[in-house]
């Protein structure tokens, strides 16, 4: 049934995101949209010694897109850049552990795509 | 009810489909409509009996395909009461029609300092093409809405100036349901010697539209929203303006004579139709018009109004249901939000009940910003919808509240 | 024969049709092909089971329509061996594809003094769009043909200059049947740092085409000539070039974010697809590709060659039969004239025998002038054609001579 | 049967047109194409005292388009301009007396349409 994807954790991260906010002196910022629904995510990250020191997001959108990015940032914080680069869609979906229809998949992956862009932006600049 | 939706439903094969073991409640016809057997059969019959590339040779099939194509054009002309079938250009959809006007009318005729007057309720199809003109110093101006979701006509009167070369307005809003007084707006535009364009994508499927009565210079609409196939639409234009316009798509069929470096354009309407035409689409649109005409556009409009009244009554009882406007507009389009739940999640949970509604920005981001919303849920009704489906919608919205603990 | 055309014919409902009490001998597939039941059923199934406006919401039907549409894109990508489905833009037909390139590539990148190199055998679709560039001082140059109907590659080598920004050539001529060595022409173009465009309208339906092997920058073709529905076609483009291009059609779906005065474009390929997409056409094209792949493009090519050889033998016996070239090219296209009779009258009399051929200028007026002809008759073959149909064609041509007392 | 339209008169006018040629001091000239097949007709006419004094054509195309214009010019020569203006498609088809499919109709009427343009050109100039 569709509504089963709204697990307690999802709803909790949606209602009370732990990684929402700004990083004033961020090393990299990336922003992406889901063109079909208008969901938006902006990620700001701070790196040092090849490690994700701090990472936050701002966004507007559905429970899936917003809770996913919140969960995602929790995972990657304090990981090495290499680990983030090797972190795949499949890895992330396994952690989320909910079954998603193809269009909902886009919601869930908006944050991950934006994260990859942020890292890429950082790497091509340093 | 005056219109027997149950009877019409039988003509639409897709309603035999079950989703999550429930009958499909398709409340997204403002996005695209479902197709009756008559339209599907017309397409099938065309390919099984008459298919050929029209205009190009003189064998029997080619003759038939040409007649079928041009008869469909005549049918469209009659449907919107155009003066002549020369004024009917077959396009892909409303978006393409607007692009023809932006490229072949505006880019050729407007210059720095000129203005295009639009409204804040326009669909992206009637905004983004015009933005192209900005790089040559043409200014886009947007008339606002009133607090009840109607267009601010006073403001329109104030904003129109001697520099306003084009006024382009939607006949009916796909978000608000507002039906604009395009006849009055056209009068204002013409008094100002502006070209007057109507986006008919939402109006033509749902109410009688008469281009002579409206006296618009151009009208654009899409077949897929009015029971017809995808990828056929119409640009109506007054022939004297079309005659003077440069073609848009260039290539075969739109020419009379091609030299290496110059070309004589074909007559109207073919001047605007390059390459192998979409006979299939025209056939399907023609069958769709037959169907709509038999039901009656005024009947359809009345039916949608009845459903809107019923829905507002029913939905207003649900906790957290917030219509975009307080339901003063009863035109078959109900845009709303559920407090505490994003429209995307609303649509997703409704799918469990086989209820299909649109969620998101509705291809109207400027309007969304004006309304202070990032996203919206929309239920829209058509001739095949019933009160039972609205009951199911209500049931689904209760479940939304339950899941999101509202 | 290697390919069992009789068996394939059974899949095409139109061949049940009788014209003047005779079975239809459709020898005009180079204009447009007939459709197998599989393609017609795919369209029917889409509308009866899955129809929705893709990309826009998240209910089941919308999800299905989106998957169906994007899967069809993947299928096309594989069919022509593109690197990624991002490189596949769904268009209306070959004509539109060329217009995208003329408006969004050439108008943005070419300036006075630049040159576009074409050939004299091009279809209007690959001439007229480029003429637009002339008004900004871009020059069109046309490579000639040799006496045997092949392209004069020496001349091409001479005509290409540092100013040649675009080389656009048909893979296969719709009049001569000539298959150009586009791989070699591409090499020449790229050595010269020119963009290389291939008009694949005739090649893609009739022989294996591999964009990686050809290394073309763009390839355009039409679904309706390859068993698919009308109004779906493909523009393939290398993604790095497409990324840098401005969009053509503007409006909904091709955007990420719309502000009143500016807009963020969507990613590839959607940046080039404005408005409600043609899922139906994509579904039909996908079914057509399945059909063609099962038969095998090389088999089809061989079959057409066999029919060409047989036809030239048979027709050369008829008084007054004059092929445009002496039958050295056996690629399923036979263009000819009958001495003393205009091609139009030839086609008309053949219709009495239910033989459908094309007559006229073939949308290739510059080539016609080069050949010193005002008009031509053309028989073209496809997988469903048989030797018996060629016999009927011969019978019909005898009647032409009888009527016109040749 | 299709080939029945090729009556003796049609074939005769096609093989040996009586009104082909040029009028060097023509008062009006008009040229039109049939876009689908490329058939072309050019008509030159000389008027005096409201009468079609002389009229000739050049053209290329099928037996129907070329014989039709030849027959047509024979009919209108020495007629008054008013008579030509009142001469309808129906009048002409009745005289031709052959049954034409819609696309062949275009062939048969190419000459008549061109003639109307020539007369119109003349009238708007004098
Ligand atoms: C070589 C060639 N290019 C382009 C076209 C145009 O195709 P369409 O009419 O589908 O745009 C054709 C079709 O006749 C063709 O043969
Ligand atoms: C008011 C309005 N205009 C234009 C369009 C665009 O229609 P299409 O996608 O068929 O081009 C729509 C469809 O959503 C619409 O509602």
PDB file of C-alpha atoms in Angstrom, chain B residues 13-14 17 19 24 26 28 31-35 37 40 43-44 46-54 56-61 64 90-93 95-96 99 103 108 120 123-125 127-129 131-132 134-135 140 142 224-225 229-232 247-263 265 274-280 344-345 347-348 351 355-359 361 363 365-366 369, chain C residues 13-14 17 19 24 26 28 31-35 37 40 43-44 46-54 56-61 64 90-93 95-96 99 103 108 120 123-125 127-129 131-132 134-135 140 142 224-225 229-232 247-263 265 274-280 344-345 347-348 351 355-359 361 363 365-366 369:
ATOM      1  CA  UNK B  13     -12.010   1.839 -21.918  1.00  0.00           C
ATOM      2  CA  UNK B  14      -9.550   3.059 -19.293  1.00  0.00           C
ATOM      3  CA  UNK B  17      -9.025  -0.473 -15.121  1.00  0.00           C
ATOM      4  CA  UNK B  19      -5.834   0.481  -9.402  1.00  0.00           C
ATOM      5  CA  UNK B  24     -10.002   4.557 -11.327  1.00  0.00           C
ATOM      6  CA  UNK B  26      -9.468  10.180 -12.715  1.00  0.00           C
ATOM      7  CA  UNK B  28      -6.779  15.158 -13.532  1.00  0.00           C
ATOM      8  CA  UNK B  31      -3.672  17.872 -17.303  1.00  0.00           C
ATOM      9  CA  UNK B  32      -4.876  15.534 -20.006  1.00  0.00           C
ATOM     10  CA  UNK B  33      -8.204  13.892 -20.677  1.00  0.00           C
ATOM     11  CA  UNK B  34      -8.966  10.240 -21.173  1.00  0.00           C
ATOM     12  CA  UNK B  35     -10.036   9.012 -24.631  1.00  0.00           C
ATOM     13  CA  UNK B  37     -13.458   4.347 -27.804  1.00  0.00           C
ATOM     14  CA  UNK B  40      -9.258   5.294 -30.372  1.00  0.00           C
ATOM     15  CA  UNK B  43      -7.103   6.335 -35.136  1.00  0.00           C
ATOM     16  CA  UNK B  44      -7.174   2.576 -35.642  1.00  0.00           C
ATOM     17  CA  UNK B  46      -7.209   5.506 -40.206  1.00  0.00           C
ATOM     18  CA  UNK B  47      -4.125   3.295 -40.016  1.00  0.00           C
ATOM     19  CA  UNK B  48      -5.990   0.141 -41.011  1.00  0.00           C
ATOM     20  CA  UNK B  49      -7.795   1.611 -43.989  1.00  0.00           C
ATOM     21  CA  UNK B  50      -6.515   4.932 -45.278  1.00  0.00           C
ATOM     22  CA  UNK B  51      -2.974   5.702 -44.206  1.00  0.00           C
ATOM     23  CA  UNK B  52      -0.827   7.685 -46.656  1.00  0.00           C
ATOM     24  CA  UNK B  53       1.209  10.868 -46.753  1.00  0.00           C
ATOM     25  CA  UNK B  54      -1.306  13.551 -47.761  1.00  0.00           C
ATOM     26  CA  UNK B  56       1.937  14.318 -52.123  1.00  0.00           C
ATOM     27  CA  UNK B  57       0.613  12.054 -54.816  1.00  0.00           C
ATOM     28  CA  UNK B  58      -2.684  11.107 -56.411  1.00  0.00           C
ATOM     29  CA  UNK B  59      -3.419   7.485 -55.680  1.00  0.00           C
ATOM     30  CA  UNK B  60      -6.565   6.517 -53.804  1.00  0.00           C
ATOM     31  CA  UNK B  61      -5.061   6.273 -50.296  1.00  0.00           C
ATOM     32  CA  UNK B  64      -8.348   9.736 -48.873  1.00  0.00           C
ATOM     33  CA  UNK B  90      -2.519  22.107 -36.893  1.00  0.00           C
ATOM     34  CA  UNK B  91       0.233  22.193 -34.295  1.00  0.00           C
ATOM     35  CA  UNK B  92       1.543  19.803 -31.660  1.00  0.00           C
ATOM     36  CA  UNK B  93       0.028  21.507 -28.621  1.00  0.00           C
ATOM     37  CA  UNK B  95       2.987  25.363 -26.250  1.00  0.00           C
ATOM     38  CA  UNK B  96       3.937  25.094 -29.899  1.00  0.00           C
ATOM     39  CA  UNK B  99       6.065  29.521 -29.963  1.00  0.00           C
ATOM     40  CA  UNK B 103       8.994  33.464 -33.220  1.00  0.00           C
ATOM     41  CA  UNK B 108       9.405  39.847 -36.541  1.00  0.00           C
ATOM     42  CA  UNK B 120       0.034  36.450 -13.321  1.00  0.00           C
ATOM     43  CA  UNK B 123       0.652  28.850 -17.688  1.00  0.00           C
ATOM     44  CA  UNK B 124       4.373  28.580 -18.527  1.00  0.00           C
ATOM     45  CA  UNK B 125       3.289  27.994 -22.131  1.00  0.00           C
ATOM     46  CA  UNK B 127       5.125  33.069 -20.393  1.00  0.00           C
ATOM     47  CA  UNK B 128       8.366  31.358 -21.338  1.00  0.00           C
ATOM     48  CA  UNK B 129       8.066  31.849 -25.141  1.00  0.00           C
ATOM     49  CA  UNK B 131      10.731  35.849 -22.434  1.00  0.00           C
ATOM     50  CA  UNK B 132      12.755  35.364 -25.626  1.00  0.00           C
ATOM     51  CA  UNK B 134      13.363  40.385 -23.626  1.00  0.00           C
ATOM     52  CA  UNK B 135      16.806  40.076 -25.157  1.00  0.00           C
ATOM     53  CA  UNK B 140       6.818  41.701 -20.183  1.00  0.00           C
ATOM     54  CA  UNK B 142       1.878  40.908 -15.659  1.00  0.00           C
ATOM     55  CA  UNK B 224      -5.234  15.937 -25.692  1.00  0.00           C
ATOM     56  CA  UNK B 225      -7.191  17.950 -23.126  1.00  0.00           C
ATOM     57  CA  UNK B 229      -4.902  12.261 -29.099  1.00  0.00           C
ATOM     58  CA  UNK B 230      -1.593  13.642 -27.903  1.00  0.00           C
ATOM     59  CA  UNK B 231       0.460  15.779 -30.216  1.00  0.00           C
ATOM     60  CA  UNK B 232      -2.327  17.496 -32.073  1.00  0.00           C
ATOM     61  CA  UNK B 247       6.483  30.920 -41.561  1.00  0.00           C
ATOM     62  CA  UNK B 248       7.899  29.235 -38.472  1.00  0.00           C
ATOM     63  CA  UNK B 249       8.858  25.648 -39.293  1.00  0.00           C
ATOM     64  CA  UNK B 250      10.497  25.499 -42.683  1.00  0.00           C
ATOM     65  CA  UNK B 251      10.880  22.596 -45.079  1.00  0.00           C
ATOM     66  CA  UNK B 252       8.632  20.499 -47.264  1.00  0.00           C
ATOM     67  CA  UNK B 253       4.901  20.987 -47.785  1.00  0.00           C
ATOM     68  CA  UNK B 254       4.998  24.603 -46.614  1.00  0.00           C
ATOM     69  CA  UNK B 255       6.507  25.722 -49.901  1.00  0.00           C
ATOM     70  CA  UNK B 256       5.337  26.219 -53.463  1.00  0.00           C
ATOM     71  CA  UNK B 257       8.693  26.426 -55.136  1.00  0.00           C
ATOM     72  CA  UNK B 258      12.196  25.913 -53.800  1.00  0.00           C
ATOM     73  CA  UNK B 259      15.241  27.374 -55.472  1.00  0.00           C
ATOM     74  CA  UNK B 260      18.703  26.912 -54.023  1.00  0.00           C
ATOM     75  CA  UNK B 261      18.627  30.260 -52.297  1.00  0.00           C
ATOM     76  CA  UNK B 262      15.004  31.278 -52.195  1.00  0.00           C
ATOM     77  CA  UNK B 263      11.600  29.851 -51.736  1.00  0.00           C
ATOM     78  CA  UNK B 265       5.773  29.915 -49.432  1.00  0.00           C
ATOM     79  CA  UNK B 274       6.204  21.744 -42.473  1.00  0.00           C
ATOM     80  CA  UNK B 275       6.810  18.118 -43.318  1.00  0.00           C
ATOM     81  CA  UNK B 276       4.569  15.096 -43.150  1.00  0.00           C
ATOM     82  CA  UNK B 277       1.394  16.217 -41.405  1.00  0.00           C
ATOM     83  CA  UNK B 278      -0.242  14.457 -38.480  1.00  0.00           C
ATOM     84  CA  UNK B 279      -3.303  12.986 -40.182  1.00  0.00           C
ATOM     85  CA  UNK B 280      -3.755  10.564 -37.315  1.00  0.00           C
ATOM     86  CA  UNK B 344       2.914  15.530  -3.419  1.00  0.00           C
ATOM     87  CA  UNK B 345       2.255  13.363  -0.404  1.00  0.00           C
ATOM     88  CA  UNK B 347      -1.457  12.880  -4.314  1.00  0.00           C
ATOM     89  CA  UNK B 348       0.566   9.832  -3.381  1.00  0.00           C
ATOM     90  CA  UNK B 351      -3.349   6.964  -5.358  1.00  0.00           C
ATOM     91  CA  UNK B 355      -7.805   8.759  -7.104  1.00  0.00           C
ATOM     92  CA  UNK B 356      -5.635  10.611  -9.629  1.00  0.00           C
ATOM     93  CA  UNK B 357      -5.021  14.275  -8.934  1.00  0.00           C
ATOM     94  CA  UNK B 358      -2.289  16.667  -9.964  1.00  0.00           C
ATOM     95  CA  UNK B 359       0.216  17.983  -7.456  1.00  0.00           C
ATOM     96  CA  UNK B 361       3.475  23.846  -9.361  1.00  0.00           C
ATOM     97  CA  UNK B 363       3.335  24.817 -14.688  1.00  0.00           C
ATOM     98  CA  UNK B 365       5.288  29.073 -10.924  1.00  0.00           C
ATOM     99  CA  UNK B 366       4.733  32.849 -11.090  1.00  0.00           C
ATOM    100  CA  UNK B 369       4.748  32.614  -5.892  1.00  0.00           C
TER     101      UNK B 369
ATOM    102  CA  UNK C  13      -4.311  -4.659 -41.759  1.00  0.00           C
ATOM    103  CA  UNK C  14      -4.341  -2.203 -44.657  1.00  0.00           C
ATOM    104  CA  UNK C  17      -8.045  -3.496 -48.461  1.00  0.00           C
ATOM    105  CA  UNK C  19      -8.815  -0.771 -54.463  1.00  0.00           C
ATOM    106  CA  UNK C  24      -3.313  -2.829 -52.687  1.00  0.00           C
ATOM    107  CA  UNK C  26       1.723  -0.012 -51.910  1.00  0.00           C
ATOM    108  CA  UNK C  28       5.269   4.458 -51.759  1.00  0.00           C
ATOM    109  CA  UNK C  31       6.777   8.740 -48.483  1.00  0.00           C
ATOM    110  CA  UNK C  32       5.297   6.994 -45.500  1.00  0.00           C
ATOM    111  CA  UNK C  33       5.155   3.368 -44.431  1.00  0.00           C
ATOM    112  CA  UNK C  34       2.129   1.296 -43.531  1.00  0.00           C
ATOM    113  CA  UNK C  35       1.647   0.193 -39.908  1.00  0.00           C
ATOM    114  CA  UNK C  37      -1.056  -4.448 -36.081  1.00  0.00           C
ATOM    115  CA  UNK C  40      -1.668   0.033 -33.897  1.00  0.00           C
ATOM    116  CA  UNK C  43      -1.269   2.878 -29.408  1.00  0.00           C
ATOM    117  CA  UNK C  44      -4.659   1.416 -28.549  1.00  0.00           C
ATOM    118  CA  UNK C  46      -1.657   2.970 -24.291  1.00  0.00           C
ATOM    119  CA  UNK C  47      -4.911   4.922 -24.464  1.00  0.00           C
ATOM    120  CA  UNK C  48      -7.005   2.098 -23.051  1.00  0.00           C
ATOM    121  CA  UNK C  49      -4.735   1.293 -20.105  1.00  0.00           C
ATOM    122  CA  UNK C  50      -2.110   3.896 -19.243  1.00  0.00           C
ATOM    123  CA  UNK C  51      -2.894   7.340 -20.609  1.00  0.00           C
ATOM    124  CA  UNK C  52      -1.749  10.316 -18.514  1.00  0.00           C
ATOM    125  CA  UNK C  53       0.365  13.424 -18.869  1.00  0.00           C
ATOM    126  CA  UNK C  54       3.880  12.251 -17.973  1.00  0.00           C
ATOM    127  CA  UNK C  56       3.582  15.965 -13.925  1.00  0.00           C
ATOM    128  CA  UNK C  57       2.196  14.129 -10.931  1.00  0.00           C
ATOM    129  CA  UNK C  58       2.758  10.886  -9.061  1.00  0.00           C
ATOM    130  CA  UNK C  59      -0.333   8.737  -9.362  1.00  0.00           C
ATOM    131  CA  UNK C  60      -0.077   5.305 -10.929  1.00  0.00           C
ATOM    132  CA  UNK C  61      -1.131   6.244 -14.465  1.00  0.00           C
ATOM    133  CA  UNK C  64       3.244   4.432 -16.028  1.00  0.00           C
ATOM    134  CA  UNK C  90      11.502  13.383 -29.524  1.00  0.00           C
ATOM    135  CA  UNK C  91      10.321  15.673 -32.297  1.00  0.00           C
ATOM    136  CA  UNK C  92       7.436  15.697 -34.746  1.00  0.00           C
ATOM    137  CA  UNK C  93       9.382  14.674 -37.846  1.00  0.00           C
ATOM    138  CA  UNK C  95      11.581  18.634 -40.769  1.00  0.00           C
ATOM    139  CA  UNK C  96      11.206  19.779 -37.177  1.00  0.00           C
ATOM    140  CA  UNK C  99      14.422  23.451 -37.704  1.00  0.00           C
ATOM    141  CA  UNK C 103      17.083  27.981 -35.058  1.00  0.00           C
ATOM    142  CA  UNK C 108      22.977  31.191 -32.432  1.00  0.00           C
ATOM    143  CA  UNK C 120      22.077  18.963 -54.506  1.00  0.00           C
ATOM    144  CA  UNK C 123      15.141  17.006 -49.456  1.00  0.00           C
ATOM    145  CA  UNK C 124      13.468  20.399 -48.846  1.00  0.00           C
ATOM    146  CA  UNK C 125      13.616  19.532 -45.140  1.00  0.00           C
ATOM    147  CA  UNK C 127      17.418  23.008 -47.497  1.00  0.00           C
ATOM    148  CA  UNK C 128      14.632  25.406 -46.596  1.00  0.00           C
ATOM    149  CA  UNK C 129      15.445  25.702 -42.847  1.00  0.00           C
ATOM    150  CA  UNK C 131      17.877  29.429 -46.118  1.00  0.00           C
ATOM    151  CA  UNK C 132      16.831  31.406 -43.041  1.00  0.00           C
ATOM    152  CA  UNK C 134      21.062  33.727 -45.570  1.00  0.00           C
ATOM    153  CA  UNK C 135      19.500  36.893 -44.238  1.00  0.00           C
ATOM    154  CA  UNK C 140      24.623  27.892 -48.668  1.00  0.00           C
ATOM    155  CA  UNK C 142      25.570  22.615 -52.753  1.00  0.00           C
ATOM    156  CA  UNK C 224       6.166   7.386 -39.849  1.00  0.00           C
ATOM    157  CA  UNK C 225       8.614   6.122 -42.476  1.00  0.00           C
ATOM    158  CA  UNK C 229       2.899   6.609 -36.130  1.00  0.00           C
ATOM    159  CA  UNK C 230       2.762  10.058 -37.668  1.00  0.00           C
ATOM    160  CA  UNK C 231       4.068  12.999 -35.727  1.00  0.00           C
ATOM    161  CA  UNK C 232       6.877  11.305 -33.858  1.00  0.00           C
ATOM    162  CA  UNK C 247      16.308  25.524 -26.368  1.00  0.00           C
ATOM    163  CA  UNK C 248      13.993  25.872 -29.359  1.00  0.00           C
ATOM    164  CA  UNK C 249      10.391  25.430 -28.233  1.00  0.00           C
ATOM    165  CA  UNK C 250       9.837  27.219 -24.971  1.00  0.00           C
ATOM    166  CA  UNK C 251       7.176  26.672 -22.346  1.00  0.00           C
ATOM    167  CA  UNK C 252       6.287  24.026 -19.825  1.00  0.00           C
ATOM    168  CA  UNK C 253       8.242  20.841 -19.108  1.00  0.00           C
ATOM    169  CA  UNK C 254      11.459  22.206 -20.620  1.00  0.00           C
ATOM    170  CA  UNK C 255      12.088  24.367 -17.563  1.00  0.00           C
ATOM    171  CA  UNK C 256      13.221  23.845 -13.990  1.00  0.00           C
ATOM    172  CA  UNK C 257      12.204  27.173 -12.592  1.00  0.00           C
ATOM    173  CA  UNK C 258      10.268  30.059 -14.089  1.00  0.00           C
ATOM    174  CA  UNK C 259      10.506  33.576 -12.777  1.00  0.00           C
ATOM    175  CA  UNK C 260       8.609  36.405 -14.388  1.00  0.00           C
ATOM    176  CA  UNK C 261      11.578  37.485 -16.452  1.00  0.00           C
ATOM    177  CA  UNK C 262      13.956  34.563 -16.436  1.00  0.00           C
ATOM    178  CA  UNK C 263      13.969  30.833 -16.499  1.00  0.00           C
ATOM    179  CA  UNK C 265      16.176  25.272 -18.420  1.00  0.00           C
ATOM    180  CA  UNK C 274       8.080  21.793 -24.536  1.00  0.00           C
ATOM    181  CA  UNK C 275       4.577  21.036 -23.392  1.00  0.00           C
ATOM    182  CA  UNK C 276       2.677  17.792 -23.093  1.00  0.00           C
ATOM    183  CA  UNK C 277       4.855  15.146 -24.720  1.00  0.00           C
ATOM    184  CA  UNK C 278       3.695  12.672 -27.330  1.00  0.00           C
ATOM    185  CA  UNK C 279       3.673   9.462 -25.304  1.00  0.00           C
ATOM    186  CA  UNK C 280       1.433   7.836 -27.874  1.00  0.00           C
ATOM    187  CA  UNK C 344       1.123  12.495 -62.493  1.00  0.00           C
ATOM    188  CA  UNK C 345      -0.796  10.758 -65.216  1.00  0.00           C
ATOM    189  CA  UNK C 347       0.486   7.532 -61.033  1.00  0.00           C
ATOM    190  CA  UNK C 348      -3.164   8.127 -61.780  1.00  0.00           C
ATOM    191  CA  UNK C 351      -4.114   3.613 -59.282  1.00  0.00           C
ATOM    192  CA  UNK C 355      -0.599   0.410 -57.453  1.00  0.00           C
ATOM    193  CA  UNK C 356       0.397   3.363 -55.260  1.00  0.00           C
ATOM    194  CA  UNK C 357       3.477   5.286 -56.355  1.00  0.00           C
ATOM    195  CA  UNK C 358       4.652   8.812 -55.742  1.00  0.00           C
ATOM    196  CA  UNK C 359       4.695  11.374 -58.535  1.00  0.00           C
ATOM    197  CA  UNK C 361       8.899  16.812 -57.415  1.00  0.00           C
ATOM    198  CA  UNK C 363      10.200  17.602 -52.228  1.00  0.00           C
ATOM    199  CA  UNK C 365      13.076  20.676 -56.510  1.00  0.00           C
ATOM    200  CA  UNK C 366      16.767  21.641 -56.674  1.00  0.00           C
ATOM    201  CA  UNK C 369      16.204  21.039 -61.810  1.00  0.00           C
TER     202      UNK C 369
END
